[in-house]
Coordinates of C-alpha atoms and ligand atoms in Angstrom, one line a residue:
Chain A
M1 CA 36.3 -18.9 -2.7
V2 CA 38.1 -21.2 -5.0
F3 CA 39.0 -23.4 -2.3
A4 CA 35.5 -23.4 -0.8
L5 CA 34.0 -23.9 -4.3
L6 CA 36.4 -26.9 -4.5
K7 CA 35.7 -28.5 -0.9
Y8 CA 31.9 -28.1 -1.1
G9 CA 31.8 -29.0 -4.9
L10 CA 33.1 -32.4 -4.1
N11 CA 31.4 -33.0 -0.6
R12 CA 27.8 -33.8 -0.7
H13 CA 27.0 -31.9 2.2
Y14 CA 26.8 -28.1 1.6
P15 CA 26.8 -26.6 5.1
R16 CA 23.3 -24.7 5.2
V17 CA 23.0 -21.5 6.8
H18 CA 20.2 -21.0 9.2
Q19 CA 19.2 -17.7 9.0
F20 CA 16.3 -18.1 10.9
P21 CA 16.8 -19.5 14.5
K22 CA 14.0 -22.3 15.2
P23 CA 10.7 -20.5 16.9
R24 CA 10.9 -20.1 20.5
D25 CA 8.2 -19.9 23.1
L26 CA 6.8 -16.4 23.8
R27 CA 8.8 -14.5 26.3
P28 CA 6.4 -13.1 29.2
S29 CA 7.6 -9.4 28.5
Y30 CA 9.4 -7.5 25.8
D31 CA 10.7 -3.8 25.5
V32 CA 9.1 -3.5 22.0
V33 CA 6.1 -5.5 20.5
I34 CA 5.6 -5.2 16.5
I35 CA 2.6 -6.1 15.2
G36 CA 2.8 -7.2 11.6
G37 CA 5.7 -9.3 10.4
G38 CA 6.0 -7.6 6.8
G39 CA 8.7 -5.5 5.3
H40 CA 7.9 -2.6 7.5
G41 CA 7.8 -4.5 10.7
L42 CA 10.9 -6.5 10.0
A43 CA 13.0 -3.5 9.2
T44 CA 11.8 -1.4 12.4
A45 CA 13.2 -4.7 14.3
Y46 CA 16.3 -4.5 12.5
Y47 CA 17.1 -0.8 12.7
L48 CA 16.2 -1.1 16.6
A49 CA 18.8 -3.5 17.1
R50 CA 21.3 -2.7 14.7
D51 CA 21.1 1.2 15.3
W52 CA 20.0 1.7 18.9
G53 CA 21.1 -2.1 20.7
I54 CA 17.6 -2.6 21.6
T55 CA 17.3 -6.1 21.0
N56 CA 14.4 -7.3 23.6
V57 CA 12.0 -6.7 20.8
A58 CA 9.3 -9.1 19.3
V59 CA 7.8 -9.2 15.8
L60 CA 4.4 -10.9 15.7
D61 CA 3.0 -12.1 12.6
K62 CA -0.7 -14.1 12.4
G63 CA 0.6 -15.7 9.2
Y64 CA 4.3 -16.4 7.8
L65 CA 7.0 -13.7 7.4
G66 CA 6.4 -11.5 4.7
G67 CA 3.6 -13.1 3.5
G68 CA 1.2 -10.1 3.5
N69 CA 1.5 -7.3 0.8
T70 CA 5.2 -7.4 1.0
A71 CA 4.9 -10.8 -0.7
R72 CA 2.8 -9.4 -3.6
N73 CA 4.0 -6.0 -4.6
T74 CA 5.6 -5.1 -8.0
A75 CA 8.5 -4.0 -6.4
I76 CA 8.7 -0.6 -7.8
I77 CA 11.1 1.9 -6.2
R78 CA 11.0 5.6 -6.7
S79 CA 11.1 9.1 -5.4
N80 CA 9.5 11.1 -7.8
Y81 CA 6.2 12.2 -5.8
L82 CA 4.6 15.5 -5.6
T83 CA 4.3 16.8 -2.3
P84 CA 7.5 17.8 -0.5
E85 CA 6.7 15.5 2.3
G86 CA 6.6 12.7 0.2
V87 CA 9.6 13.5 -2.0
R88 CA 12.1 14.0 0.9
F89 CA 10.8 10.8 2.8
Y90 CA 10.9 8.5 -0.5
D91 CA 14.3 10.1 -1.4
E92 CA 15.7 8.4 2.1
S93 CA 14.5 5.1 1.1
V94 CA 15.8 5.1 -2.4
R95 CA 19.4 5.9 -0.8
L96 CA 18.9 3.0 1.9
Y97 CA 17.8 0.8 -0.9
K98 CA 21.2 1.0 -2.5
D99 CA 23.2 0.1 0.2
L100 CA 20.9 -2.8 1.3
S101 CA 22.6 -5.7 -0.4
N102 CA 25.9 -4.8 1.3
D103 CA 24.4 -4.3 4.6
F104 CA 22.4 -7.7 4.4
D105 CA 25.5 -9.3 2.7
M106 CA 22.5 -10.6 0.5
N107 CA 21.5 -9.9 -2.9
I108 CA 18.2 -8.1 -3.0
M109 CA 18.7 -7.8 -6.8
Y110 CA 18.4 -3.8 -6.7
S111 CA 18.2 -3.0 -10.3
E112 CA 18.1 0.6 -11.7
R113 CA 15.8 0.8 -14.5
G114 CA 14.7 4.4 -15.2
H115 CA 10.9 4.9 -14.6
F116 CA 8.4 6.6 -17.0
T117 CA 5.1 8.0 -16.0
L118 CA 3.2 8.6 -19.3
A119 CA 1.1 11.4 -20.0
H120 CA -1.8 11.1 -22.2
T121 CA -3.8 14.5 -21.7
D122 CA -2.7 18.0 -21.2
A123 CA -4.0 17.8 -17.7
A124 CA -1.4 15.2 -16.8
I125 CA 1.4 17.1 -18.7
R126 CA 0.8 19.8 -16.5
T127 CA 1.2 17.2 -13.2
M128 CA 4.1 15.9 -14.7
R129 CA 5.7 19.4 -15.1
W130 CA 4.7 20.2 -11.4
R131 CA 6.0 17.0 -10.1
A132 CA 9.5 17.5 -12.0
E133 CA 10.0 21.0 -10.5
V134 CA 9.2 19.8 -7.0
N135 CA 11.3 16.8 -7.5
K136 CA 14.4 18.8 -9.0
H137 CA 14.0 21.4 -6.0
F138 CA 15.1 18.4 -3.7
G139 CA 17.8 17.4 -6.0
I140 CA 16.1 14.4 -7.3
E141 CA 16.6 13.3 -11.0
S142 CA 13.3 13.8 -12.5
E143 CA 12.2 15.4 -15.9
L144 CA 9.4 16.1 -18.5
I145 CA 10.3 14.4 -21.8
F146 CA 8.3 14.6 -25.0
N147 CA 7.8 11.8 -27.6
D148 CA 11.3 12.2 -29.5
D149 CA 13.3 11.4 -26.3
I150 CA 10.9 8.8 -25.0
A151 CA 11.4 7.0 -28.4
K152 CA 15.1 7.0 -28.0
L153 CA 15.1 5.8 -24.6
C154 CA 12.1 3.3 -25.1
P155 CA 11.7 2.4 -28.7
Q156 CA 9.3 -0.4 -27.7
L157 CA 6.6 1.6 -26.8
N158 CA 4.0 2.5 -29.2
L159 CA 4.2 6.4 -29.6
S160 CA 1.5 6.3 -32.7
D161 CA -1.0 9.1 -32.5
K162 CA -3.4 6.6 -33.9
A163 CA -4.0 5.0 -30.6
R164 CA -7.1 5.6 -28.5
Y165 CA -4.9 7.5 -25.9
P166 CA -1.7 8.6 -27.6
V167 CA 1.4 9.5 -25.5
L168 CA 2.0 12.9 -25.3
G169 CA 4.9 13.1 -22.8
A170 CA 6.4 11.2 -19.8
L171 CA 8.0 12.0 -16.4
Y172 CA 11.3 10.5 -16.5
H173 CA 13.0 9.3 -13.3
V174 CA 16.5 7.7 -13.9
P175 CA 16.7 6.3 -10.3
G176 CA 13.4 4.2 -10.8
S177 CA 14.3 0.7 -9.7
I178 CA 13.0 -2.7 -8.9
A179 CA 14.2 -5.1 -6.4
R180 CA 13.2 -8.7 -5.2
H181 CA 10.7 -8.1 -2.5
D182 CA 10.8 -11.5 -0.6
A183 CA 14.8 -10.6 -0.3
V184 CA 14.0 -7.3 1.2
A185 CA 11.9 -9.1 4.0
W186 CA 14.5 -11.9 4.5
G187 CA 17.2 -9.7 4.7
Y188 CA 15.7 -7.5 7.5
G189 CA 14.3 -10.6 9.3
A190 CA 17.4 -12.4 9.3
G191 CA 19.3 -9.2 10.2
A192 CA 17.2 -8.7 13.2
A193 CA 17.1 -12.3 14.4
M194 CA 20.9 -12.5 14.3
R195 CA 21.2 -9.5 16.5
G196 CA 18.6 -11.2 19.0
V197 CA 15.4 -10.2 18.0
D198 CA 12.6 -12.8 18.5
I199 CA 10.4 -13.3 15.0
H200 CA 7.2 -15.3 16.2
Q201 CA 5.2 -16.1 12.9
R202 CA 1.8 -17.7 13.3
T203 CA 1.2 -15.5 16.5
E204 CA -1.8 -13.3 16.0
V205 CA -2.5 -10.0 18.0
L206 CA -6.0 -10.7 19.4
S207 CA -6.3 -7.7 21.6
V208 CA -4.4 -5.0 23.4
T209 CA -4.5 -4.5 27.0
R210 CA -4.8 -0.7 28.4
E211 CA -4.6 1.1 31.7
G212 CA -5.6 4.5 32.5
V213 CA -8.4 4.2 29.4
N214 CA -9.9 7.7 29.2
G215 CA -11.9 7.5 25.9
T216 CA -9.6 6.6 23.3
G217 CA -6.6 7.3 25.5
G218 CA -4.6 5.5 28.3
R219 CA -1.3 3.5 28.1
V220 CA -0.6 0.0 26.6
T221 CA 0.6 -2.7 29.1
G222 CA 0.4 -5.8 26.7
V223 CA -1.1 -7.7 24.0
L224 CA -3.1 -10.8 23.9
T225 CA -2.1 -13.3 21.1
N226 CA -3.3 -16.7 20.2
R227 CA -0.4 -18.2 22.1
G228 CA -0.9 -16.1 25.0
P229 CA -0.2 -12.7 27.0
I230 CA 2.8 -10.8 26.5
A231 CA 3.4 -7.5 28.6
C232 CA 5.5 -4.8 27.0
K233 CA 6.7 -1.3 27.2
K234 CA 5.9 0.0 23.6
V235 CA 4.0 -1.5 20.7
I236 CA 3.7 -0.4 17.1
Q237 CA 1.5 -1.7 14.4
A238 CA 2.5 -2.3 10.8
V239 CA -0.3 -4.5 9.3
A240 CA -1.2 -2.9 6.0
G241 CA -4.3 -4.3 5.2
A242 CA -5.6 -5.0 8.6
S243 CA -4.9 -1.7 10.0
G244 CA -8.3 -0.6 10.8
Q245 CA -8.8 -4.0 12.5
V246 CA -5.8 -3.6 14.6
A247 CA -6.3 0.3 15.3
A248 CA -9.8 -0.8 16.7
M249 CA -8.4 -2.8 19.3
V250 CA -6.9 0.4 21.1
G251 CA -10.2 2.3 20.1
M252 CA -8.8 4.1 17.1
R253 CA -10.7 4.8 14.0
L254 CA -8.6 5.4 10.8
P255 CA -9.3 6.9 7.8
I256 CA -8.6 4.0 5.9
R257 CA -10.4 1.5 3.6
T258 CA -9.2 -1.8 3.0
I259 CA -9.1 -2.3 -1.1
P260 CA -7.7 -5.1 -3.1
L261 CA -4.9 -4.7 -5.7
Q262 CA -4.4 -7.2 -8.2
A263 CA -1.2 -8.0 -10.1
C264 CA -0.1 -10.6 -12.7
V265 CA 3.2 -11.8 -14.4
S266 CA 3.3 -13.1 -18.0
Q267 CA 5.5 -16.0 -19.3
P268 CA 9.0 -15.7 -19.3
L269 CA 10.1 -13.6 -22.5
K270 CA 13.9 -12.8 -23.7
P271 CA 14.7 -9.6 -22.1
F272 CA 13.2 -6.6 -24.3
L273 CA 12.3 -4.1 -21.7
D274 CA 14.6 -2.5 -19.2
K275 CA 12.7 0.5 -18.5
I276 CA 9.8 0.5 -15.9
I277 CA 6.6 2.0 -17.9
V278 CA 3.3 3.3 -15.9
S279 CA 0.4 5.1 -17.3
G280 CA -2.0 6.6 -14.6
S281 CA -4.5 7.6 -17.1
L282 CA -4.5 3.8 -18.7
H283 CA -4.2 2.3 -15.2
V284 CA -1.2 0.3 -16.4
Y285 CA 2.2 -0.6 -15.0
I286 CA 4.8 -3.0 -16.3
S287 CA 8.3 -4.1 -15.9
Q288 CA 10.2 -7.0 -16.9
S289 CA 11.9 -9.2 -14.3
S290 CA 15.1 -10.6 -14.2
R291 CA 13.5 -13.8 -14.9
G292 CA 11.7 -12.5 -18.1
E293 CA 8.5 -12.2 -16.7
L294 CA 6.4 -9.2 -17.5
V295 CA 5.5 -7.9 -14.2
M296 CA 2.2 -6.1 -14.6
G297 CA -0.5 -4.0 -12.3
G298 CA -3.5 -1.6 -12.8
S299 CA -5.6 0.1 -10.5
T300 CA -7.2 -0.9 -7.1
D301 CA -10.2 -2.6 -7.4
P302 CA -13.5 -0.7 -7.5
Y303 CA -14.7 -1.6 -4.0
S304 CA -13.4 -2.6 -0.6
L305 CA -12.8 -6.4 0.3
Y306 CA -10.8 -8.5 3.0
G307 CA -9.8 -11.0 0.3
T308 CA -7.3 -11.7 -2.2
R309 CA -9.4 -13.1 -5.4
S310 CA -8.7 -12.3 -8.7
T311 CA -11.1 -10.9 -11.3
L312 CA -11.7 -11.1 -14.9
D313 CA -12.6 -7.5 -15.0
F314 CA -9.2 -6.6 -13.9
K315 CA -7.4 -8.5 -16.3
E316 CA -9.6 -7.2 -19.3
G317 CA -9.0 -3.6 -18.1
L318 CA -5.3 -4.1 -17.8
M319 CA -4.7 -6.2 -21.1
A320 CA -6.8 -3.7 -23.1
H321 CA -4.6 -0.8 -22.3
M322 CA -1.4 -2.5 -21.9
L323 CA -1.9 -3.7 -25.8
E324 CA -2.4 -0.2 -26.8
L325 CA 1.4 0.6 -25.3
F326 CA 2.7 -2.8 -26.5
P327 CA 0.6 -4.2 -29.3
F328 CA 3.2 -7.2 -30.1
L329 CA 2.5 -8.8 -26.9
G330 CA -1.0 -9.9 -28.0
N331 CA -0.1 -13.5 -27.9
V332 CA 1.6 -13.7 -24.8
K333 CA 0.1 -15.7 -22.1
I334 CA -0.6 -14.7 -18.3
L335 CA 1.5 -17.0 -15.9
R336 CA 0.5 -16.0 -12.5
Q337 CA -2.1 -13.8 -10.8
W338 CA -2.8 -12.7 -7.3
A339 CA -3.8 -9.6 -5.0
G340 CA -3.0 -8.0 -1.9
M341 CA -5.0 -6.1 0.6
T342 CA -4.2 -2.4 0.5
D343 CA -4.9 0.1 3.4
M344 CA -5.8 3.2 1.2
T345 CA -6.1 6.8 2.6
P346 CA -7.9 9.2 1.3
D347 CA -5.1 11.6 0.4
F348 CA -2.7 8.8 -0.5
A349 CA -0.2 9.5 2.0
P350 CA 0.8 7.4 4.8
I351 CA -0.1 7.6 8.8
M352 CA 2.9 7.3 10.7
G353 CA 4.0 8.4 14.6
E354 CA 2.0 8.8 17.6
T355 CA -1.2 8.2 18.4
Q356 CA -3.5 9.3 21.4
I357 CA -2.4 6.3 23.3
E358 CA 1.0 7.5 25.4
N359 CA 3.3 4.0 24.0
Y360 CA 1.1 3.0 21.0
Y361 CA 2.7 4.0 17.4
I362 CA 1.4 3.4 14.0
D363 CA 2.6 2.7 10.4
A364 CA -0.1 2.3 8.2
G365 CA -1.8 3.8 5.1
W366 CA 0.6 2.2 2.7
G367 CA -1.9 1.3 -0.1
T368 CA -0.2 0.8 -3.1
W369 CA 2.8 2.7 -2.5
G370 CA 4.4 1.0 0.7
F371 CA 7.4 -1.3 -0.5
K372 CA 9.6 1.5 -1.7
A373 CA 8.9 3.0 1.9
T374 CA 10.3 -0.2 3.9
P375 CA 13.8 0.9 4.7
V376 CA 13.0 4.5 5.7
C377 CA 9.9 3.4 7.5
G378 CA 12.1 0.9 9.5
K379 CA 14.8 3.4 10.2
R380 CA 12.5 6.3 11.3
N381 CA 10.1 4.1 13.3
A382 CA 13.4 2.6 15.2
E383 CA 14.7 6.0 15.8
M384 CA 11.1 7.2 17.1
L385 CA 10.6 4.2 19.5
A386 CA 14.1 4.3 20.7
T387 CA 14.0 8.1 21.4
G388 CA 10.3 8.7 22.0
R389 CA 10.4 11.7 19.7
V390 CA 8.7 11.7 16.3
P391 CA 11.3 12.5 13.8
E392 CA 11.2 15.6 11.6
L393 CA 11.0 13.6 8.4
I394 CA 7.7 11.6 9.2
Q395 CA 5.9 14.5 11.3
G396 CA 3.6 15.4 8.2
F397 CA 2.4 12.0 8.3
T398 CA 0.7 12.2 11.8
Y399 CA -3.0 11.0 11.8
R400 CA -4.0 14.3 13.5
R401 CA -3.9 15.6 9.8
F402 CA -7.3 14.3 9.4
H403 CA -8.9 16.1 12.4
D404 CA -7.1 19.4 11.5
Y405 CA -8.4 19.5 8.3
N406 CA -4.9 19.5 6.7
Q407 CA -4.6 16.3 4.3
L408 CA -1.6 16.0 2.2
G409 CA -2.9 15.6 -1.4
E410 CA -0.2 12.8 -2.8
K411 CA -1.0 12.9 -6.5
G412 CA 2.1 11.2 -7.0
A413 CA 0.9 7.8 -5.8
A414 CA 0.5 4.9 -8.3
S415 CA -2.4 2.6 -8.9
V416 CA -4.9 5.4 -8.0
G417 CA -6.8 7.7 -10.4
H418 CA -6.4 11.4 -10.2
Chain B
M1 CA -18.4 -11.8 -14.0
K2 CA -19.8 -10.4 -10.9
I3 CA -24.0 -9.6 -10.8
L4 CA -25.3 -7.2 -8.7
N5 CA -29.2 -7.1 -8.7
C6 CA -30.4 -3.9 -9.1
P7 CA -34.0 -3.0 -8.0
L8 CA -34.7 -0.8 -10.8
N9 CA -32.8 -2.7 -13.6
G10 CA -32.5 -6.4 -12.6
P11 CA -29.5 -8.2 -12.6
R12 CA -26.5 -6.0 -13.8
N13 CA -22.7 -6.6 -14.2
I14 CA -21.3 -5.1 -11.3
S15 CA -18.8 -3.0 -13.4
E16 CA -22.2 -0.6 -14.2
F17 CA -21.8 0.1 -10.7
V18 CA -19.8 2.8 -8.8
W19 CA -19.4 1.8 -5.2
G20 CA -20.3 4.7 -2.7
G21 CA -18.7 3.1 0.6
E22 CA -20.7 2.4 3.9
V23 CA -24.0 3.9 4.8
K24 CA -23.1 6.1 8.0
E25 CA -25.5 8.1 10.0
H26 CA -25.4 12.0 8.9
P27 CA -24.5 14.1 11.8
A28 CA -26.7 17.0 12.9
L29 CA -26.2 20.0 11.0
D30 CA -24.7 21.9 13.9
C31 CA -22.3 19.1 14.8
T32 CA -18.5 20.0 15.7
D33 CA -15.7 19.8 13.4
E34 CA -14.6 16.5 15.0
Q35 CA -17.9 14.8 14.5
W36 CA -17.7 16.1 11.0
V37 CA -14.4 14.2 10.5
D38 CA -15.6 11.3 12.2
Y39 CA -18.6 11.1 9.7
A40 CA -16.8 12.4 6.5
V41 CA -13.2 11.0 6.6
L42 CA -13.0 8.2 9.2
E43 CA -14.2 4.7 8.3
N44 CA -15.3 1.6 10.1
N45 CA -13.9 -0.5 7.3
T46 CA -15.9 -3.6 8.5
A47 CA -14.6 -6.9 8.0
G48 CA -18.1 -8.6 7.7
V49 CA -21.7 -7.7 6.3
V50 CA -22.0 -4.1 5.7
R51 CA -24.6 -1.8 4.5
E52 CA -23.1 0.2 1.4
W53 CA -24.1 2.9 -1.3
W54 CA -24.0 1.6 -4.6
Y55 CA -24.9 3.8 -7.8
H56 CA -26.0 2.4 -11.5
V57 CA -24.4 4.7 -13.6
P58 CA -26.0 4.0 -16.9
T59 CA -29.4 5.2 -14.9
A60 CA -28.1 7.7 -12.5
Y61 CA -29.7 5.4 -9.5
W62 CA -28.6 5.1 -6.1
I63 CA -29.2 1.9 -4.2
I64 CA -28.4 0.1 -0.8
A65 CA -26.5 -3.4 -0.8
E66 CA -25.8 -5.4 2.1
R67 CA -22.4 -7.3 1.3
N68 CA -20.0 -9.4 3.1
T69 CA -16.6 -7.7 2.8
V70 CA -14.8 -10.9 3.6
T71 CA -16.6 -13.2 1.2
D72 CA -17.6 -10.6 -1.3
E73 CA -21.3 -12.1 -1.1
I74 CA -24.2 -9.5 -1.9
I75 CA -26.8 -10.7 0.4
R76 CA -29.8 -8.1 -0.5
T77 CA -30.1 -4.9 -2.7
Y78 CA -32.8 -2.5 -2.1
P79 CA -34.0 0.9 -3.1
A80 CA -32.2 4.0 -0.8
R81 CA -36.0 5.0 0.0
E82 CA -36.3 1.9 2.2
L83 CA -33.9 3.7 4.4
F84 CA -34.2 7.1 4.0
K85 CA -38.0 7.8 4.1
D86 CA -38.1 11.6 4.8
R87 CA -36.7 14.4 2.7
V88 CA -33.7 16.1 4.6
E89 CA -34.3 20.0 4.9
F90 CA -31.3 21.9 5.0
P91 CA -32.0 25.4 6.1
A92 CA -30.6 28.0 4.0
P93 CA -27.5 29.8 5.5
A94 CA -28.3 32.9 7.5
V95 CA -27.6 35.9 5.4
K96 CA -25.6 38.4 7.2
P97 CA -26.8 41.9 6.5
Ligands
FAD501 C1 -0.4 -6.0 -6.1 C2 0.4 -5.0 -5.3 C3 1.2 -4.2 -5.8 C4 2.2 -3.3 -5.3 N1 3.4 -2.8 -5.9 C5 4.0 -1.7 -5.2 C6 4.9 -1.3 -5.8 O1 5.2 -1.7 -6.9 N2 5.7 -0.3 -5.0 C7 5.6 0.2 -3.7 O2 6.2 0.6 -3.2 N3 4.4 -0.7 -3.1 C8 3.8 -1.7 -3.9 N4 2.4 -2.0 -2.9 C9 2.3 -1.7 -1.7 C10 3.3 -2.6 -1.0 O3 3.2 -3.8 -1.2 C11 2.9 -2.4 0.6 O4 2.7 -1.0 1.1 C12 4.0 -2.9 1.5 O5 4.5 -4.1 1.2 C13 3.2 -3.0 3.0 O6 4.3 -3.7 3.8 P1 3.8 -3.8 5.3 O7 5.1 -4.4 5.9 O8 3.4 -2.6 6.1 O9 2.5 -4.9 5.2 P2 2.5 -6.2 5.0 O10 3.6 -7.0 4.2 O11 1.0 -6.5 4.2 O12 2.8 -7.1 6.2 C14 1.6 -6.9 7.4 C15 1.8 -8.1 8.3 O13 0.6 -8.0 9.4 C16 0.2 -9.4 9.5 N5 -0.9 -9.2 10.4 C17 -2.2 -8.6 10.2 N6 -2.8 -8.6 11.2 C18 -2.1 -9.2 12.2 C19 -2.6 -9.4 13.3 N7 -3.8 -9.2 14.1 N8 -1.5 -10.0 14.4 C20 -0.5 -10.3 13.7 N9 0.0 -10.0 12.7 C21 -0.8 -9.4 11.8 C22 0.0 -9.9 8.4 O14 -0.2 -11.5 8.4 C23 1.2 -9.5 7.6 O15 2.1 -10.3 7.3 C24 1.8 -3.1 -4.0 C25 1.0 -3.9 -3.1 C26 0.2 -4.6 -3.8 C27 -0.9 -5.5 -3.3

């Protein structure tokens, strides 16, 4: 370390590490084609290569690697959901996240902060108590606390009963964390590429070819891209906001609406807030990044759109509520704003697993909650592609639940009004 | 501020309206469970021009808008009665003795 520092400190040419090999031509065929090079697609490729030795794999992205919602989220990681299916699933993801920096040998800046979901009504207190009990049952640190404890843990918060919607209590989740979202995509991408996976950027899937089509069924034989056709044995789609459009290529209709979610950051401030604060009723969530910027988001847009524009309505609503919680931020300026296209399901739970098509799998319905699921999705998707069996942990997320009138009702999801 | 032209109230801020999703054809009343899922749960989620329900909250008035879901351009708005001319009769459920 010291010698390296001396050697390269005096040398003008620091050896650059090329984590991603130069783009190659498409091979005519792959064992597995992954549509979508966001965190979910890249993590799936990584675990396929690392844990199952399956490396004849292509990740295809129409844009650049990790440029979709993976690049746009507010990076909150937690497992204090409401349904047993959700709690067990996100808990595995949090555990995987904790080791990722070591796995990648690259700092994803995983930072455990403590996560507060504020309650402003009796109904919300009831839901928090319910969530806390479900969480504790599964061994997750999560409890309902009231204003005396909130004041000790987060003295910055305005707990006055003169506010328009006074805080009555909070669900407190110690393991709630944030991480650097881009690093997660790069770590998975570099780890997959290093093990032989082909990552093809600016490669858009235009259609999916099938044989033995009988209605919506049949078998996939390959995909057609803007760079030519690829034959393959198995396909999984992980395209977030484009889920409905890609599923339509195999004749599937999904219970998904594409709705923008906006976010913004403030100018950098001295560190003053180490906790993550969320209020479902006020449609606000806020945390301070390691650069000092306040990372802020609200609820999804009021209507569907395949676009990433920002609106004044969003900022007005968000800021009005945020100033109730932190009145002293009144003069702070917004630095950047953006949006992502979220794939919203009616029960706020994802859609994973098999489809009516024999060798076509799906990873969709990640809405406003899918960044925290990136590792567990990768791991379990890889297991499913390698073994041909749907892991028990994700069986509850089958698309068939909508046809069986058996939706999940994940009221622990963020950025959605309940 | 985005403006939506209400056929009843004229141009209004879009925040006065609630989005009701794409206009879909109602299945027959004796449809199968699968057809009902198709109608009630599954979405076309079209990227392009769609026909949608919108509700003006202050006046409790449902309208139909044609909107481009890629450019967010509102092309045309009109009262729902232009599409739905006839009253839909729901027969009373048979009472079992
Ligand atoms: C503002 C915002 C804040 C969020 N905050 C959080 C949060 O705090 N915590 C949390 O857990 N989640 C959060 N989310 C949700 C989270 O970002 C997503 O659920 C998650 O990143 C989805 O990852 P993905 O890999 O499935 O999709 P993406 O990262 O969107 O990747 C999909 C990729 O598919 C590609 N693609 C699409 N169509 C095609 C095609 N035809 N051919 C080839 N490639 C195609 C796209 O180019 C894209 O790169 C937030 C989302 C937004 C927008």
